[in-house]
Coordinates of C-alpha atoms and ligand atoms in Angstrom, one line a residue:
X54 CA 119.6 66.3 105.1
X55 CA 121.0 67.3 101.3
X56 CA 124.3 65.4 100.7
X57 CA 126.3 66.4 98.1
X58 CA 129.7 64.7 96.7
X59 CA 131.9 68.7 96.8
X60 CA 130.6 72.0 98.5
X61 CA 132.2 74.9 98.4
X62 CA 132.2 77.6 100.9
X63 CA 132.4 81.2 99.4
X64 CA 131.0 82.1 95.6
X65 CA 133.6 84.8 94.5
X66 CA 136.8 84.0 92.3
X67 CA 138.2 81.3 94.2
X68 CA 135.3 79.1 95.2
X69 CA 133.9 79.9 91.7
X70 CA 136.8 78.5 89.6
X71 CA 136.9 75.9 92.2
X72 CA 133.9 74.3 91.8
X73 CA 134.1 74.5 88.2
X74 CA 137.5 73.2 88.3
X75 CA 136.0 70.1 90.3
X76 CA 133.2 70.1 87.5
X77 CA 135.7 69.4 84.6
X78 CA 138.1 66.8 86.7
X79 CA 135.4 65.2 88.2
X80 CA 132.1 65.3 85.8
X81 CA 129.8 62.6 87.8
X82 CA 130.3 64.5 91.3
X83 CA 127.6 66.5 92.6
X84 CA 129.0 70.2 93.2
X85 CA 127.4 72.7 95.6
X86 CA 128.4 76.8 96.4
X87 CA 127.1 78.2 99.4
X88 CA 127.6 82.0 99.6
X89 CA 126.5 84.9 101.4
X90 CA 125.6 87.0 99.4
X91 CA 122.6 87.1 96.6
X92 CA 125.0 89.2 94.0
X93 CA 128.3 88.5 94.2
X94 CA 130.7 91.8 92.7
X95 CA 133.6 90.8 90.6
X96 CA 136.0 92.3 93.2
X97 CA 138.6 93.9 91.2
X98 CA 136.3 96.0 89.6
X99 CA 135.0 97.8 93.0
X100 CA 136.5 100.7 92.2
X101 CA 135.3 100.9 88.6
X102 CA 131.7 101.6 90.1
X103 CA 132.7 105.0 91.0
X104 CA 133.6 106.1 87.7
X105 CA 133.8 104.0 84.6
X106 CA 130.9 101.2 85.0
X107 CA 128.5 103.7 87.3
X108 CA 126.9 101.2 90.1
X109 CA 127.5 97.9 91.6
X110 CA 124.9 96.3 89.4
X111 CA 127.6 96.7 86.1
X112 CA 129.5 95.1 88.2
X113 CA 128.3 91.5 88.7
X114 CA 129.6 87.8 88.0
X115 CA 126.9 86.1 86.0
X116 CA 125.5 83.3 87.7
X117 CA 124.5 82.0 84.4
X118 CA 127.9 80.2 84.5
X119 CA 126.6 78.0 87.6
X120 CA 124.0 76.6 85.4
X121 CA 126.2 76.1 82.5
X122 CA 128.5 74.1 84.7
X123 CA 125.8 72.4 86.3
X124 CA 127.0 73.8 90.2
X125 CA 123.9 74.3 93.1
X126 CA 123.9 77.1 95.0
X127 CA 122.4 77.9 98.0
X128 CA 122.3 81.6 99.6
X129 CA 123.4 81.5 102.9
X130 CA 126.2 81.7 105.6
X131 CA 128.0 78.9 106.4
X132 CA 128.4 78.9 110.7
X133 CA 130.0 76.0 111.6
X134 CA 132.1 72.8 109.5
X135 CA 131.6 69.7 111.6
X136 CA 134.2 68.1 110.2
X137 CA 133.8 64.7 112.3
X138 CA 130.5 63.8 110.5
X139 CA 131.1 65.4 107.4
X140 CA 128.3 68.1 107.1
X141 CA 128.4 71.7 107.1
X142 CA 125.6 73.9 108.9
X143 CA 124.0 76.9 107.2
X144 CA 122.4 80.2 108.9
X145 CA 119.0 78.6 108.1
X146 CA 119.4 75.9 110.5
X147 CA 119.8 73.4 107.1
X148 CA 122.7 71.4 107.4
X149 CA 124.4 69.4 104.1
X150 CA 126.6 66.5 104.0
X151 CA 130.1 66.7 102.3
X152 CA 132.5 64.3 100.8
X153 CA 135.3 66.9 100.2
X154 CA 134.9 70.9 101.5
X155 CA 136.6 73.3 99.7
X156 CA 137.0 77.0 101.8
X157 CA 137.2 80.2 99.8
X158 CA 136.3 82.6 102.6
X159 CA 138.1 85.4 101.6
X160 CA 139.1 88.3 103.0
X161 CA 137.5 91.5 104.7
X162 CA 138.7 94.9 105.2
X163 CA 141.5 95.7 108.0
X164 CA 140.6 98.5 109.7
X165 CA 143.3 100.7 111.3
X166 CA 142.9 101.7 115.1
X167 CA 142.5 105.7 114.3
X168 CA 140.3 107.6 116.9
X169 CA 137.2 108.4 114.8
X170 CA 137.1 105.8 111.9
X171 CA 133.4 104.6 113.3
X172 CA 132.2 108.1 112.5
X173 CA 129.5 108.6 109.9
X174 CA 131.1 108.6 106.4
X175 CA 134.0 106.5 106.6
X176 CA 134.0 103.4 104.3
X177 CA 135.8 100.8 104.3
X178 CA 135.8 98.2 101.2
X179 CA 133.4 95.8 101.3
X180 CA 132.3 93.1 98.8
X181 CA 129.1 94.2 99.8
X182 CA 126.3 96.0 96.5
X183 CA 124.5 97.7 99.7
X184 CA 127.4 98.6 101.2
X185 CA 128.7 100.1 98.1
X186 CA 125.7 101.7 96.9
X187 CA 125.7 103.5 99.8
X188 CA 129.3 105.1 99.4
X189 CA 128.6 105.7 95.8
X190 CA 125.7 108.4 96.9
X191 CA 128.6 109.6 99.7
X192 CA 130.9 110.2 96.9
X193 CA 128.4 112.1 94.5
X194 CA 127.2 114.4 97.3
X195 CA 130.8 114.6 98.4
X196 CA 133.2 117.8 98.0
X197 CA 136.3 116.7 99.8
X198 CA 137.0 112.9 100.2
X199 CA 140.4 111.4 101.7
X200 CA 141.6 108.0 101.2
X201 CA 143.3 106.5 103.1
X202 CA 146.0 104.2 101.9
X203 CA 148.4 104.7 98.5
X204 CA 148.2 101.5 97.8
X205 CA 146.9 100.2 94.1
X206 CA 143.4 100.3 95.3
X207 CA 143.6 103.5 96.8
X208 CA 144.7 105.0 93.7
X209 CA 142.6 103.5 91.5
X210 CA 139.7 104.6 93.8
X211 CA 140.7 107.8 93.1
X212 CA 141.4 108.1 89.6
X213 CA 137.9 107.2 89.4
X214 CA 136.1 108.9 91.8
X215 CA 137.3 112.0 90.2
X216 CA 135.7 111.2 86.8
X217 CA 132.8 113.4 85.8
X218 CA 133.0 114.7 89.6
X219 CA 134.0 118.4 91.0
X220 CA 135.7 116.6 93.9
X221 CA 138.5 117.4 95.8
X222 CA 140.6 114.0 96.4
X223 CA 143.0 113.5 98.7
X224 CA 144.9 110.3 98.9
X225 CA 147.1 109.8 102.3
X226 CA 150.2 107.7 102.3
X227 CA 152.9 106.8 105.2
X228 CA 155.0 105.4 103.2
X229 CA 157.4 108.1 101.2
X230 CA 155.4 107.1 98.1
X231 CA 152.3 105.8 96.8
X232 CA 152.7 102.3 94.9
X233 CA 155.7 101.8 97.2
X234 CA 154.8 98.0 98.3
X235 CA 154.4 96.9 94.8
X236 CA 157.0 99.0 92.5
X237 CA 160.2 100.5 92.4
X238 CA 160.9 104.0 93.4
X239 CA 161.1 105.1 89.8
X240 CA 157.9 103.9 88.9
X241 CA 156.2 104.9 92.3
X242 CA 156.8 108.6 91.1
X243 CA 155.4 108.2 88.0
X244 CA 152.7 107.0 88.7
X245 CA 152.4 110.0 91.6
X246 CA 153.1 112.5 88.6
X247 CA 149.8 111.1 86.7
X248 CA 147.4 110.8 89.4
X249 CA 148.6 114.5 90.7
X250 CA 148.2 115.5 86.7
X251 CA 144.5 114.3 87.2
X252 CA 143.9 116.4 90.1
X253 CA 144.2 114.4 93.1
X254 CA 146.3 116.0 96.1
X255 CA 149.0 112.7 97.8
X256 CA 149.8 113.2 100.6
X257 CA 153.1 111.2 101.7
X258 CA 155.2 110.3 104.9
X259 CA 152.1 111.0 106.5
X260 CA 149.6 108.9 109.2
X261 CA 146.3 109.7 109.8
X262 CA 145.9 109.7 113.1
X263 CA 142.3 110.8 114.0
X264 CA 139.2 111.2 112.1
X265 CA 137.5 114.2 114.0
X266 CA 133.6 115.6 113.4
X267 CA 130.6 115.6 115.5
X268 CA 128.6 112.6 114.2
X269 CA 129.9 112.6 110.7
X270 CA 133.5 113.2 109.6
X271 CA 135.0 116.5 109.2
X272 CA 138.6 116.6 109.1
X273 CA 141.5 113.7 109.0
X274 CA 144.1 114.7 111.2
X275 CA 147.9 113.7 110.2
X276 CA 150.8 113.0 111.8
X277 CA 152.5 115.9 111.3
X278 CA 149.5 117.9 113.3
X279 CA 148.2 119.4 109.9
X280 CA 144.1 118.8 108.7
X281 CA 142.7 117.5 105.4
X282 CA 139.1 118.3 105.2
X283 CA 136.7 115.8 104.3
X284 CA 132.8 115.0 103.8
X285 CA 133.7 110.9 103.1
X286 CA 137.0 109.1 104.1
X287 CA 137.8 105.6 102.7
X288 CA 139.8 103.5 104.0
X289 CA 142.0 101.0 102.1
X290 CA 144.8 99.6 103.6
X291 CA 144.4 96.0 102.8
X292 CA 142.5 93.2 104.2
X293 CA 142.9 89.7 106.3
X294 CA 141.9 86.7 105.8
X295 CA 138.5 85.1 106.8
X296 CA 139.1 82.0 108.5
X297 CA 136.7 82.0 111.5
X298 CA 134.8 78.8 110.5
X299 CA 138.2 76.8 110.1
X300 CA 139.5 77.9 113.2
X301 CA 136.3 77.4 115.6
X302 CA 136.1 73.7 113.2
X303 CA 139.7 72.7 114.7
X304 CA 141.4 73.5 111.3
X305 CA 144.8 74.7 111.4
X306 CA 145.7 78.4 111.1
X307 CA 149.3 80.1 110.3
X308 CA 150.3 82.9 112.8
X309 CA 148.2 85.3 110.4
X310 CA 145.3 83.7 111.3
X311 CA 145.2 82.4 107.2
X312 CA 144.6 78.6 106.8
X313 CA 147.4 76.5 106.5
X314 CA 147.9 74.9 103.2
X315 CA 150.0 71.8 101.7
X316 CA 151.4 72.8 97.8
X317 CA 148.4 70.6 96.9
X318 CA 146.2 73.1 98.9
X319 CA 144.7 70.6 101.3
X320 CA 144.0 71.8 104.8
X321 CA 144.9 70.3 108.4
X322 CA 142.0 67.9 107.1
X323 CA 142.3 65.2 104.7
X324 CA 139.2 66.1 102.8
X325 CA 139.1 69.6 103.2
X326 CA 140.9 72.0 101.3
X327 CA 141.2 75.5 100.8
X328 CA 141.8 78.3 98.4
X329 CA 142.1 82.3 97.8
X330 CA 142.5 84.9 100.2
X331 CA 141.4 82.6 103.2
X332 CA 144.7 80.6 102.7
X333 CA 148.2 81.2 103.2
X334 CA 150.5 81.5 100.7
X335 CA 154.6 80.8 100.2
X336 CA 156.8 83.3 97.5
X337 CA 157.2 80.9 94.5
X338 CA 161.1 82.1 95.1
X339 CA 162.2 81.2 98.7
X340 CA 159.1 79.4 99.7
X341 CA 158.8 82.0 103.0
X342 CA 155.4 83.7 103.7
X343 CA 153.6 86.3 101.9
X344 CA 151.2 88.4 102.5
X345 CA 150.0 89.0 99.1
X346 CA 145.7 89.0 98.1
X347 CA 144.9 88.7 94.8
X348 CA 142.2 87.3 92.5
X349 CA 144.7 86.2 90.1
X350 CA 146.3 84.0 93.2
X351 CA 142.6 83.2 94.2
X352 CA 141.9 81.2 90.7
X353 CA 145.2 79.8 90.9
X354 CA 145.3 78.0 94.0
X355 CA 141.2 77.1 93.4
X356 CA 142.7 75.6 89.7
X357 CA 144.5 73.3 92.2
X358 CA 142.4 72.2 94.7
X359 CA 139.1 72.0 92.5
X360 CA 141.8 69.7 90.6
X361 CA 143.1 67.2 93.6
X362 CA 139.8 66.9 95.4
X363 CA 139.9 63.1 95.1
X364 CA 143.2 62.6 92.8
X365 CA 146.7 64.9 93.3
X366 CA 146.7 66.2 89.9
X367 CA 148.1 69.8 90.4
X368 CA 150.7 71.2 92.8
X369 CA 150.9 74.6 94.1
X370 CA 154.6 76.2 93.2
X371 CA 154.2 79.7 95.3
X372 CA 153.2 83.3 94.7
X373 CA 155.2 85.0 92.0
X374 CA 153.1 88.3 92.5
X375 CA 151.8 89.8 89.5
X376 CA 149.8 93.0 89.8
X377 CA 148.5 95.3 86.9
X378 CA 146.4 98.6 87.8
X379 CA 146.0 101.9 85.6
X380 CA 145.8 105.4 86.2
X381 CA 145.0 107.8 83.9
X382 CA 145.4 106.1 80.2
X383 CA 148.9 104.7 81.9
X384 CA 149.4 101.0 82.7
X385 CA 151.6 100.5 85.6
X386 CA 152.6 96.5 86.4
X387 CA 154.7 94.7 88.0
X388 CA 155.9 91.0 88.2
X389 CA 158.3 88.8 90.6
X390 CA 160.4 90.4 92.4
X391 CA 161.8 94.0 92.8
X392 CA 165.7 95.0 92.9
X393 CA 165.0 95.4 96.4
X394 CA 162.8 92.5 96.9
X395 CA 165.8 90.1 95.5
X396 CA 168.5 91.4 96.8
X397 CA 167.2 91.1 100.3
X398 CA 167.0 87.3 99.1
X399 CA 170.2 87.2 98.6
X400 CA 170.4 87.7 94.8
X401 CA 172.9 89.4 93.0
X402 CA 170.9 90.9 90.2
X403 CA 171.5 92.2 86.5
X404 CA 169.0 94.7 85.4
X405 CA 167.5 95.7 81.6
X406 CA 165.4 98.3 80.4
X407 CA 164.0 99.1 76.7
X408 CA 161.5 101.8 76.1
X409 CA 159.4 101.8 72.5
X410 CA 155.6 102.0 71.3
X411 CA 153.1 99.9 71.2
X412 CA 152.7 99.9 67.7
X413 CA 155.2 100.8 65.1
X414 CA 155.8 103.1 63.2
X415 CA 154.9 105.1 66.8
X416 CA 152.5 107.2 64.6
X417 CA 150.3 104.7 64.5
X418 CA 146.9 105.4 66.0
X419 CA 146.3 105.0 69.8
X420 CA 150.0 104.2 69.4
X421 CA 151.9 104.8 73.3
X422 CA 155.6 104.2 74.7
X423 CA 155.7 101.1 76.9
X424 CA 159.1 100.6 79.1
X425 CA 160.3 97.6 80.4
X426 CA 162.5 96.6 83.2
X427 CA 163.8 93.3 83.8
X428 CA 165.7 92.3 86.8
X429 CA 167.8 89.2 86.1
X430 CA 170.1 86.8 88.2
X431 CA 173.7 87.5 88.0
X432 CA 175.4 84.5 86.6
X433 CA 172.5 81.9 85.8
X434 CA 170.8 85.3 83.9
X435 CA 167.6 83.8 85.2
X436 CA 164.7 85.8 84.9
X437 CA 162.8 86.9 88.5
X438 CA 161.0 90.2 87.9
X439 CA 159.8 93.1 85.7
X440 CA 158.0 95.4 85.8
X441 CA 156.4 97.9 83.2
X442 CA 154.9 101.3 82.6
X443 CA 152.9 102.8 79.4
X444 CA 150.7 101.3 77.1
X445 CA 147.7 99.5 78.5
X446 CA 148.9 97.2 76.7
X447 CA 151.3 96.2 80.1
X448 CA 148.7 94.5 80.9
X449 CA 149.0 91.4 78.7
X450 CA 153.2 92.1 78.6
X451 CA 153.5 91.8 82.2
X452 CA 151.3 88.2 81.9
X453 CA 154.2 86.9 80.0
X454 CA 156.7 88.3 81.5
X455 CA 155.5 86.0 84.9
X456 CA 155.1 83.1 82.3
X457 CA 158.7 83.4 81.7
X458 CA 159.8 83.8 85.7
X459 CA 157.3 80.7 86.0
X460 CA 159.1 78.6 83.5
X461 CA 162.7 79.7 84.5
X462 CA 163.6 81.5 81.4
X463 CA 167.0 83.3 81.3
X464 CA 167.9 86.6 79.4
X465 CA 168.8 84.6 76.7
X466 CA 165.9 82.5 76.0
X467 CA 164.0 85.9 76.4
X468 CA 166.2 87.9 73.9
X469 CA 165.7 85.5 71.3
X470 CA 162.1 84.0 71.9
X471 CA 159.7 83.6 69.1
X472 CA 157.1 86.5 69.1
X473 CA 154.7 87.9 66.4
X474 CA 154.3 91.4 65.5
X475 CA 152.1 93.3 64.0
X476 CA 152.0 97.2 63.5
X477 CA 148.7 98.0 65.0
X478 CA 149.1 95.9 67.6
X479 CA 152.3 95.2 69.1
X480 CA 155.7 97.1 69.3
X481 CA 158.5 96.6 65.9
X482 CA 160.3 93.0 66.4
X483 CA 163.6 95.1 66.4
X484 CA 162.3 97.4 69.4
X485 CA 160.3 94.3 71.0
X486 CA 160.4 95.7 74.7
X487 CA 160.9 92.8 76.7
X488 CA 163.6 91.2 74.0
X489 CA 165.7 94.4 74.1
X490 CA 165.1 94.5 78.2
X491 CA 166.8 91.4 77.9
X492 CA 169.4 92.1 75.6
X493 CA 170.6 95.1 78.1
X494 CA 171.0 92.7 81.0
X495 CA 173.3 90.3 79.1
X496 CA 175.6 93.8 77.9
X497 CA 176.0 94.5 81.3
X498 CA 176.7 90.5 82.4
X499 CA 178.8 90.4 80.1
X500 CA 180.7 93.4 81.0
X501 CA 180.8 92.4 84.7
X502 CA 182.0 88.8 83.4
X503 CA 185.0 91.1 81.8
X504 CA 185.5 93.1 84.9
X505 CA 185.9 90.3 87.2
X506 CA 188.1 88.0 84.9
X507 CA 190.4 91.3 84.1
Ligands
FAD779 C1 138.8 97.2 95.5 C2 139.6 96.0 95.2 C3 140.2 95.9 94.0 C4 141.0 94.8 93.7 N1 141.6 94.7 92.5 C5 142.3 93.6 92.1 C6 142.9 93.4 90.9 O1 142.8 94.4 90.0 N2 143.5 92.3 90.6 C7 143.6 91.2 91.4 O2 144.2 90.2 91.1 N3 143.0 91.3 92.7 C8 142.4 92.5 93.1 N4 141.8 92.5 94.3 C9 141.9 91.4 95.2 C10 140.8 90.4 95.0 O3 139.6 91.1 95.0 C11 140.8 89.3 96.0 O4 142.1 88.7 96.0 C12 139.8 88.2 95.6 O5 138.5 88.8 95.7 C13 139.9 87.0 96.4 O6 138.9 86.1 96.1 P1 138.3 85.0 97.1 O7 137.3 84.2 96.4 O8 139.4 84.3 97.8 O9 137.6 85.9 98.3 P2 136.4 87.0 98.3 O10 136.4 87.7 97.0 O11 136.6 87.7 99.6 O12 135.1 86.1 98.4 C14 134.8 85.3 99.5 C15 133.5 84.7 99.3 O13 133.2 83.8 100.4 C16 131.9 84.1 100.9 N5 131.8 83.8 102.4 C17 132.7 84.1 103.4 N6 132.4 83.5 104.5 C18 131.3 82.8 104.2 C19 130.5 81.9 105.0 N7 130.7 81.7 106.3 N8 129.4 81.3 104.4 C20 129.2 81.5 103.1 N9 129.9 82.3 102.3 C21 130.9 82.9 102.9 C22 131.7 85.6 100.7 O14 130.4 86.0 100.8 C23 132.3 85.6 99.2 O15 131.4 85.1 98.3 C24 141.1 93.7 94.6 C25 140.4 93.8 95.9 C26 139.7 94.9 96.1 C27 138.9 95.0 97.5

């Protein structure tokens, strides 16, 4: 039997950065991945196969970095952790001794209960270069697709299965916008306004409730009793975690069926722990669950328990929730929580908004407007949320913008933080977006502050 001091279950971001995370804490420890799958695809990028980077190949995690980190790996699917003796049994019959497990499972697809959706053409998403390969020769021979689900992935899906394509896209919504989990309405519509500017028909306030054809699909039929024709349908509502292996092994699951966590990500097991989509996760604001799946979480929490395998050197402060995607040329992100989001928490909130280029003076070239809304606490003018639309630039903004909700900053410490400028690269220190956000928010505190005292 092959004994090793760490294996990891799962290959993609979180049992990646885990093991190499355990490489770098703990240098003399032998470190196994055993994954599924041959190629692993870097996930985010799925929907960058249709369009921008052509097939699933472009779209690849090196494995070069195992070897560079000195991490085994062995193809294969884990079936059952026998967590009694220590050893982990793979499809092959082999099975390998462990010290400490680490489980990065995943996710898979949800897919809805609509009559129809086993018909031929209808995709789901699935980490899968076969899988995908497939859908990509759908998609070119394709004249009308629908997707369904508004979501970020839906849209991005669409934005670039449009490119270089005469293609009819339809993206189907229930919710009264697209983009409505993760933004505010404002910014929901926007980002509507560009995606219909590219060509693609939303659909909103609408269910698909049956996916009719003979063998393959046809139509999608909506709630309202109208039809949206379609050769390919893809459906991307969201996934759920992968836990069968923890459950059948006696490890506990939350009422999601995730795997329950401590902050230092250690499992119902002592020396197993767990990380990424497979695991639950608590809001880094009220500590209650959420739902959220995201390979920026994934490498978080697999920074932590690669870290406290045999030493508690890292703890696990909750989800803040910071997404970027883009459509069109426009960056749309978010960060912490929405108006909405903290008010149902019980905030009172303050909130600030600047609008400037990217680069100044705005004729610069590939100079674009970036706006920025803040949403601050009332009182403490702490900082939980933003969230930003423009430049592709966002995309770093919004990474500082959680930095500062991490680190507790207040409108003040924002407004007059130390940042460097630079024309071709960054908006004018006097029209810094995120300082002048700020600088709104404590106008208007302070102008409550007057109203209440008066
Ligand atoms: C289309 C799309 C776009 C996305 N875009 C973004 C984005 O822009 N930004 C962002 O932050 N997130 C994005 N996400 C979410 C992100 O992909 C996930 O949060 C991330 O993949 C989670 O990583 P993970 O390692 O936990 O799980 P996964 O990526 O699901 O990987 C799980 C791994 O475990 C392996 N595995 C599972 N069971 C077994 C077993 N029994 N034995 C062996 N191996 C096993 C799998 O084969 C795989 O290697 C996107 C997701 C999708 C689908």
């Amino acid at each position: 039997m092959k004994e090793y001091d760490v294996v990891v279950i799962g290959g993609s971001a979180a049992g990646l950065t885990a093991a190499i995370t355990a490489r770098r804490f703990y240098p003399e420890k032998k470190v196994l991945i055993v994954r599924k799958e041959s190629k692993v695809l870097i996930p985010c990028g799925i929907p960058y196969i249709y369009g921008t980077v052509g097939t699933p190949d472009n779209n690849l995690i090196p494995d070069a970095v195992l070897e560079k980190n000195n991490i085994d790996l062995l193809v294969g699917e884990v079936t059952e952790i026998k967590k009694d003796d220590k050893t982990v049994k793979v499809s092959d019959g082999e099975s390998i001794k462990y010290e400490k497990l680490i489980i990065a499972t995943g996710s898979i697809p949800l897919v809805p209960p609509i009559k129809g959706s086993d018909k031929e053409n209808v995709f789901v998403i699935k980490k899968d270069v076969e899988y995908l390969s497939s859908l990509l020769d759908k998609v070119d021979q394709s004249k009308d697709m629908v997707i369904i689900g508004g979501g970020f992935i839906g849209m991005e899906f669409a934005d670039e299965c449009k490119k270089g394509r005469d293609i009819n896209i339809s993206v189907l919504e229930m919710l009264p916008h697209c983009l409505m989990l993760v933004f505010d309405p404002e910014f929901c519509k926007q980002g509507e306004e560009i995606i219909k500017q590219r060509g693609v028909n939303i659909i909103t306030s609408e269910k698909a409730e049956e996916i009719t054809g003979n063998k393959k699909v046809e139509t999608v039929k909506l709630s309202s009793g109208d039809t949206v024709k379609a050769d390919v349908v893809l459906i991307g509502i969201g996934t759920r975690p992968e836990a069968e292996i923890a459950k059948n092994a006696g490890i506990e699951l939350n009422e999601k069926g995730a795997i329950k966590v401590d902050r230092y990500m250690q499992t119902s097991e002592k020396d197993i722990f767990a990380c990424g989509d497979c695991c639950e996760k608590v809001s880094f604001f009220d500590k209650s669950p959420v739902n959220l799946m995201l390979a920026s979480i994934a490498v978080n929490e697999a920074r932590i328990a690669g870290a406290n395998l045999y030493k508690i050197n890292r703890s696990n402060e909750g989800v803040i929730g910071t997404y970027s995607t883009v459509i069109g040329d426009t960056a749309l992100a978010r960060a912490g929580l929405s108006v909405e989001a903290a008010k149902k928490i019980g905030y009172d909130v303050v909130v600030g908004q600047a609008e400037a280029p990217n680069c100044h003076p705005g004729c610069m070239p590939g100079s674009s407007n970036l706006k920025v809304s803040l949403v601050f606490e009332e009182g403490t003018g702490i900082l939980l949320g933003g969230e930003l639309i423009g430049a592709k630039s966002g995309g770093e903004l919004i990474n500082l913008i959680s930095g500062g909700i991490s680190k507790r900053m207040t409108a003040d410490d924002i407004a007059t933080f130390q940042m460097g400028t630079h024309p071709a690269l960054t908006a004018s220190p006097i029209a810094y977006q995120i300082s002048n956000a700020a600088e709104m928010a404590i106008k208007q505190m302070q102008v409550t502050n007057i109203n209440l005292s008066s």
